[in-house]
Amino acid sequence: MPAYFKSVWPPIVAVILFIAIWQGAVSLFHIEKWMLPAPSDIAREAATQAERLGMHASATIQLTLIGFAAGTAVGLLIAMVLHLVPFLKSALYPLLILSQNIPTIALAPLLLIWFGFGLLPKLITIILVCFFPVAVAAMDGLTRTDAAMMNYMRMAGAKRHQIFWKLELPHALPSVFSGVKIAATYSVMGAIIAEWIGADKGIGYYMMLQKSAYRTDRLFVAIMIIVALSLLLFLFIALLEKLLVRWRPQRR
């Protein structure tokens, strides 16, 4: 049996068993559809709403990708600046940590008041969710550069910017990708929160409509789409990491 298949089949079997138990429990205990729909009802509703869901999912994907790219760029920029300027790191790093104690859902209404109902407040919401794991992971990776290699480059006459671009940043890539993968899943959540606060399309907007109508089956469909988007984005970043960080030893 291939090693890849060995790592994949246990969660697949677990999911199939979970769905079967869910379907059987709903039928056995006669649970009302509005409270907990059966997986078959959710699948049927997904097929019925496919065109409408496609339109909303497209809007969420576009918002997620733009916000994720911007949040990743901001996180990397912050990490590089704080790493290269130790004084700024001492002054600002505690503030970055404190910023994560403010719930994003609480900031979103303020962003709407300040910036209106356009694209900007939604992007800022996603950036606030995404930048922190990227910045922290990148800073951690940059501080773990091999000391012997750094001393060797210094003795060879390398300048500070050469050491950064040729040694520190490449060495930090595994850590950077760890943060980016976390940010990838957070970006979908950030997009949904932004759409909850103010939007006229998107999966978050769709969920608000279905919540008001007590359409639990459609809410589950929206949740499945969110999970799928998060997983696909995570897998894309993992594939990109494999292509760019080939020198790292593979785990057995």
PDB file of N, CA and C in Angstrom, residues 199-251:
ATOM      1  N   ALA A 199     -22.485  43.176   3.301  1.00  0.00           N
ATOM      2  CA  ALA A 199     -22.247  42.714   1.936  1.00  0.00           C
ATOM      3  C   ALA A 199     -23.586  42.420   1.284  1.00  0.00           C
ATOM      4  N   ASP A 200     -23.589  42.373  -0.028  1.00  0.00           N
ATOM      5  CA  ASP A 200     -24.806  42.014  -0.749  1.00  0.00           C
ATOM      6  C   ASP A 200     -24.634  40.721  -1.538  1.00  0.00           C
ATOM      7  N   LYS A 201     -23.490  40.047  -1.332  1.00  0.00           N
ATOM      8  CA  LYS A 201     -23.248  38.745  -1.943  1.00  0.00           C
ATOM      9  C   LYS A 201     -22.106  38.074  -1.205  1.00  0.00           C
ATOM     10  N   GLY A 202     -21.979  36.773  -1.421  1.00  0.00           N
ATOM     11  CA  GLY A 202     -20.949  36.008  -0.726  1.00  0.00           C
ATOM     12  C   GLY A 202     -21.571  34.953   0.180  1.00  0.00           C
ATOM     13  N   ILE A 203     -20.778  33.974   0.569  1.00  0.00           N
ATOM     14  CA  ILE A 203     -21.278  32.893   1.410  1.00  0.00           C
ATOM     15  C   ILE A 203     -21.710  33.411   2.785  1.00  0.00           C
ATOM     16  N   GLY A 204     -20.967  34.388   3.332  1.00  0.00           N
ATOM     17  CA  GLY A 204     -21.362  34.975   4.610  1.00  0.00           C
ATOM     18  C   GLY A 204     -22.718  35.647   4.529  1.00  0.00           C
ATOM     19  N   TYR A 205     -22.954  36.400   3.450  1.00  0.00           N
ATOM     20  CA  TYR A 205     -24.255  37.042   3.223  1.00  0.00           C
ATOM     21  C   TYR A 205     -25.350  35.989   3.056  1.00  0.00           C
ATOM     22  N   TYR A 206     -25.047  34.936   2.311  1.00  0.00           N
ATOM     23  CA  TYR A 206     -25.993  33.832   2.107  1.00  0.00           C
ATOM     24  C   TYR A 206     -26.366  33.194   3.444  1.00  0.00           C
ATOM     25  N   MET A 207     -25.387  33.015   4.330  1.00  0.00           N
ATOM     26  CA  MET A 207     -25.659  32.426   5.638  1.00  0.00           C
ATOM     27  C   MET A 207     -26.592  33.301   6.475  1.00  0.00           C
ATOM     28  N   MET A 208     -26.402  34.612   6.410  1.00  0.00           N
ATOM     29  CA  MET A 208     -27.271  35.511   7.167  1.00  0.00           C
ATOM     30  C   MET A 208     -28.718  35.402   6.688  1.00  0.00           C
ATOM     31  N   LEU A 209     -28.910  35.296   5.385  1.00  0.00           N
ATOM     32  CA  LEU A 209     -30.263  35.150   4.838  1.00  0.00           C
ATOM     33  C   LEU A 209     -30.899  33.842   5.307  1.00  0.00           C
ATOM     34  N   GLN A 210     -30.150  32.760   5.252  1.00  0.00           N
ATOM     35  CA  GLN A 210     -30.702  31.457   5.619  1.00  0.00           C
ATOM     36  C   GLN A 210     -30.914  31.333   7.121  1.00  0.00           C
ATOM     37  N   LYS A 211     -30.118  32.020   7.900  1.00  0.00           N
ATOM     38  CA  LYS A 211     -30.327  32.017   9.348  1.00  0.00           C
ATOM     39  C   LYS A 211     -31.661  32.660   9.691  1.00  0.00           C
ATOM     40  N   SER A 212     -31.981  33.760   9.023  1.00  0.00           N
ATOM     41  CA  SER A 212     -33.251  34.444   9.270  1.00  0.00           C
ATOM     42  C   SER A 212     -34.441  33.580   8.875  1.00  0.00           C
ATOM     43  N   ALA A 213     -34.225  32.702   7.874  1.00  0.00           N
ATOM     44  CA  ALA A 213     -35.314  31.840   7.399  1.00  0.00           C
ATOM     45  C   ALA A 213     -35.325  30.477   8.090  1.00  0.00           C
ATOM     46  N   TYR A 214     -34.437  30.249   9.060  1.00  0.00           N
ATOM     47  CA  TYR A 214     -34.313  28.974   9.768  1.00  0.00           C
ATOM     48  C   TYR A 214     -34.074  27.813   8.804  1.00  0.00           C
ATOM     49  N   ARG A 215     -33.319  28.066   7.730  1.00  0.00           N
ATOM     50  CA  ARG A 215     -32.975  27.018   6.778  1.00  0.00           C
ATOM     51  C   ARG A 215     -31.646  26.389   7.192  1.00  0.00           C
ATOM     52  N   THR A 216     -31.729  25.505   8.175  1.00  0.00           N
ATOM     53  CA  THR A 216     -30.528  24.873   8.706  1.00  0.00           C
ATOM     54  C   THR A 216     -29.797  24.060   7.648  1.00  0.00           C
ATOM     55  N   ASP A 217     -30.559  23.433   6.742  1.00  0.00           N
ATOM     56  CA  ASP A 217     -29.925  22.638   5.704  1.00  0.00           C
ATOM     57  C   ASP A 217     -29.033  23.503   4.812  1.00  0.00           C
ATOM     58  N   ARG A 218     -29.512  24.702   4.476  1.00  0.00           N
ATOM     59  CA  ARG A 218     -28.696  25.597   3.647  1.00  0.00           C
ATOM     60  C   ARG A 218     -27.510  26.149   4.420  1.00  0.00           C
ATOM     61  N   LEU A 219     -27.662  26.332   5.731  1.00  0.00           N
ATOM     62  CA  LEU A 219     -26.525  26.761   6.544  1.00  0.00           C
ATOM     63  C   LEU A 219     -25.424  25.695   6.554  1.00  0.00           C
ATOM     64  N   PHE A 220     -25.821  24.445   6.618  1.00  0.00           N
ATOM     65  CA  PHE A 220     -24.839  23.366   6.567  1.00  0.00           C
ATOM     66  C   PHE A 220     -24.136  23.318   5.209  1.00  0.00           C
ATOM     67  N   VAL A 221     -24.880  23.578   4.144  1.00  0.00           N
ATOM     68  CA  VAL A 221     -24.269  23.637   2.812  1.00  0.00           C
ATOM     69  C   VAL A 221     -23.213  24.733   2.772  1.00  0.00           C
ATOM     70  N   ALA A 222     -23.535  25.909   3.331  1.00  0.00           N
ATOM     71  CA  ALA A 222     -22.578  27.019   3.371  1.00  0.00           C
ATOM     72  C   ALA A 222     -21.346  26.643   4.181  1.00  0.00           C
ATOM     73  N   ILE A 223     -21.551  25.949   5.294  1.00  0.00           N
ATOM     74  CA  ILE A 223     -20.418  25.523   6.127  1.00  0.00           C
ATOM     75  C   ILE A 223     -19.512  24.569   5.353  1.00  0.00           C
ATOM     76  N   MET A 224     -20.123  23.640   4.605  1.00  0.00           N
ATOM     77  CA  MET A 224     -19.336  22.701   3.801  1.00  0.00           C
ATOM     78  C   MET A 224     -18.502  23.439   2.747  1.00  0.00           C
ATOM     79  N   ILE A 225     -19.069  24.478   2.161  1.00  0.00           N
ATOM     80  CA  ILE A 225     -18.324  25.266   1.171  1.00  0.00           C
ATOM     81  C   ILE A 225     -17.152  25.976   1.836  1.00  0.00           C
ATOM     82  N   ILE A 226     -17.380  26.530   3.028  1.00  0.00           N
ATOM     83  CA  ILE A 226     -16.306  27.212   3.760  1.00  0.00           C
ATOM     84  C   ILE A 226     -15.172  26.239   4.072  1.00  0.00           C
ATOM     85  N   VAL A 227     -15.526  25.049   4.535  1.00  0.00           N
ATOM     86  CA  VAL A 227     -14.518  24.031   4.841  1.00  0.00           C
ATOM     87  C   VAL A 227     -13.738  23.659   3.583  1.00  0.00           C
ATOM     88  N   ALA A 228     -14.452  23.481   2.475  1.00  0.00           N
ATOM     89  CA  ALA A 228     -13.798  23.103   1.223  1.00  0.00           C
ATOM     90  C   ALA A 228     -12.844  24.194   0.744  1.00  0.00           C
ATOM     91  N   LEU A 229     -13.271  25.446   0.823  1.00  0.00           N
ATOM     92  CA  LEU A 229     -12.412  26.558   0.397  1.00  0.00           C
ATOM     93  C   LEU A 229     -11.151  26.635   1.266  1.00  0.00           C
ATOM     94  N   SER A 230     -11.317  26.495   2.571  1.00  0.00           N
ATOM     95  CA  SER A 230     -10.172  26.542   3.481  1.00  0.00           C
ATOM     96  C   SER A 230      -9.199  25.410   3.186  1.00  0.00           C
ATOM     97  N   LEU A 231      -9.740  24.221   2.955  1.00  0.00           N
ATOM     98  CA  LEU A 231      -8.886  23.054   2.691  1.00  0.00           C
ATOM     99  C   LEU A 231      -8.141  23.210   1.365  1.00  0.00           C
ATOM    100  N   LEU A 232      -8.831  23.673   0.333  1.00  0.00           N
ATOM    101  CA  LEU A 232      -8.190  23.839  -0.975  1.00  0.00           C
ATOM    102  C   LEU A 232      -7.070  24.870  -0.916  1.00  0.00           C
ATOM    103  N   LEU A 233      -7.316  25.979  -0.217  1.00  0.00           N
ATOM    104  CA  LEU A 233      -6.297  27.012  -0.104  1.00  0.00           C
ATOM    105  C   LEU A 233      -5.098  26.500   0.694  1.00  0.00           C
ATOM    106  N   PHE A 234      -5.377  25.753   1.746  1.00  0.00           N
ATOM    107  CA  PHE A 234      -4.295  25.159   2.551  1.00  0.00           C
ATOM    108  C   PHE A 234      -3.459  24.197   1.706  1.00  0.00           C
ATOM    109  N   LEU A 235      -4.130  23.339   0.927  1.00  0.00           N
ATOM    110  CA  LEU A 235      -3.411  22.368   0.098  1.00  0.00           C
ATOM    111  C   LEU A 235      -2.591  23.058  -0.985  1.00  0.00           C
ATOM    112  N   PHE A 236      -3.104  24.173  -1.517  1.00  0.00           N
ATOM    113  CA  PHE A 236      -2.350  24.912  -2.528  1.00  0.00           C
ATOM    114  C   PHE A 236      -1.064  25.470  -1.934  1.00  0.00           C
ATOM    115  N   ILE A 237      -1.147  26.038  -0.727  1.00  0.00           N
ATOM    116  CA  ILE A 237       0.047  26.577  -0.074  1.00  0.00           C
ATOM    117  C   ILE A 237       1.020  25.453   0.264  1.00  0.00           C
ATOM    118  N   ALA A 238       0.497  24.299   0.694  1.00  0.00           N
ATOM    119  CA  ALA A 238       1.372  23.162   0.995  1.00  0.00           C
ATOM    120  C   ALA A 238       2.105  22.685  -0.263  1.00  0.00           C
ATOM    121  N   LEU A 239       1.400  22.671  -1.404  1.00  0.00           N
ATOM    122  CA  LEU A 239       2.039  22.285  -2.667  1.00  0.00           C
ATOM    123  C   LEU A 239       3.099  23.299  -3.068  1.00  0.00           C
ATOM    124  N   LEU A 240       2.790  24.587  -2.890  1.00  0.00           N
ATOM    125  CA  LEU A 240       3.757  25.638  -3.201  1.00  0.00           C
ATOM    126  C   LEU A 240       4.996  25.511  -2.326  1.00  0.00           C
ATOM    127  N   GLU A 241       4.799  25.141  -1.067  1.00  0.00           N
ATOM    128  CA  GLU A 241       5.936  24.942  -0.157  1.00  0.00           C
ATOM    129  C   GLU A 241       6.825  23.804  -0.647  1.00  0.00           C
ATOM    130  N   LYS A 242       6.217  22.721  -1.111  1.00  0.00           N
ATOM    131  CA  LYS A 242       7.009  21.588  -1.616  1.00  0.00           C
ATOM    132  C   LYS A 242       7.846  21.987  -2.822  1.00  0.00           C
ATOM    133  N   LEU A 243       7.291  22.867  -3.652  1.00  0.00           N
ATOM    134  CA  LEU A 243       8.009  23.283  -4.851  1.00  0.00           C
ATOM    135  C   LEU A 243       9.157  24.236  -4.533  1.00  0.00           C
ATOM    136  N   LEU A 244       8.972  25.091  -3.523  1.00  0.00           N
ATOM    137  CA  LEU A 244       9.948  26.142  -3.234  1.00  0.00           C
ATOM    138  C   LEU A 244      10.964  25.746  -2.166  1.00  0.00           C
ATOM    139  N   VAL A 245      10.615  24.821  -1.303  1.00  0.00           N
ATOM    140  CA  VAL A 245      11.503  24.444  -0.197  1.00  0.00           C
ATOM    141  C   VAL A 245      11.890  22.977  -0.376  1.00  0.00           C
ATOM    142  N   ARG A 246      12.596  22.704  -1.451  1.00  0.00           N
ATOM    143  CA  ARG A 246      12.967  21.320  -1.754  1.00  0.00           C
ATOM    144  C   ARG A 246      14.151  20.833  -0.935  1.00  0.00           C
ATOM    145  N   TRP A 247      14.916  21.782  -0.367  1.00  0.00           N
ATOM    146  CA  TRP A 247      16.116  21.384   0.365  1.00  0.00           C
ATOM    147  C   TRP A 247      15.814  20.853   1.746  1.00  0.00           C
ATOM    148  N   ARG A 248      14.586  21.089   2.247  1.00  0.00           N
ATOM    149  CA  ARG A 248      14.282  20.633   3.607  1.00  0.00           C
ATOM    150  C   ARG A 248      14.118  19.127   3.623  1.00  0.00           C
ATOM    151  N   PRO A 249      14.694  18.430   4.591  1.00  0.00           N
ATOM    152  CA  PRO A 249      14.545  16.980   4.656  1.00  0.00           C
ATOM    153  C   PRO A 249      13.071  16.583   4.817  1.00  0.00           C
ATOM    154  N   GLN A 250      12.666  15.542   4.075  1.00  0.00           N
ATOM    155  CA  GLN A 250      11.290  15.076   4.150  1.00  0.00           C
ATOM    156  C   GLN A 250      11.064  14.258   5.410  1.00  0.00           C
ATOM    157  N   ARG A 251       9.881  14.429   6.006  1.00  0.00           N
ATOM    158  CA  ARG A 251       9.542  13.647   7.202  1.00  0.00           C
ATOM    159  C   ARG A 251       9.152  12.225   6.791  1.00  0.00           C
TER     160      ARG A 251
END
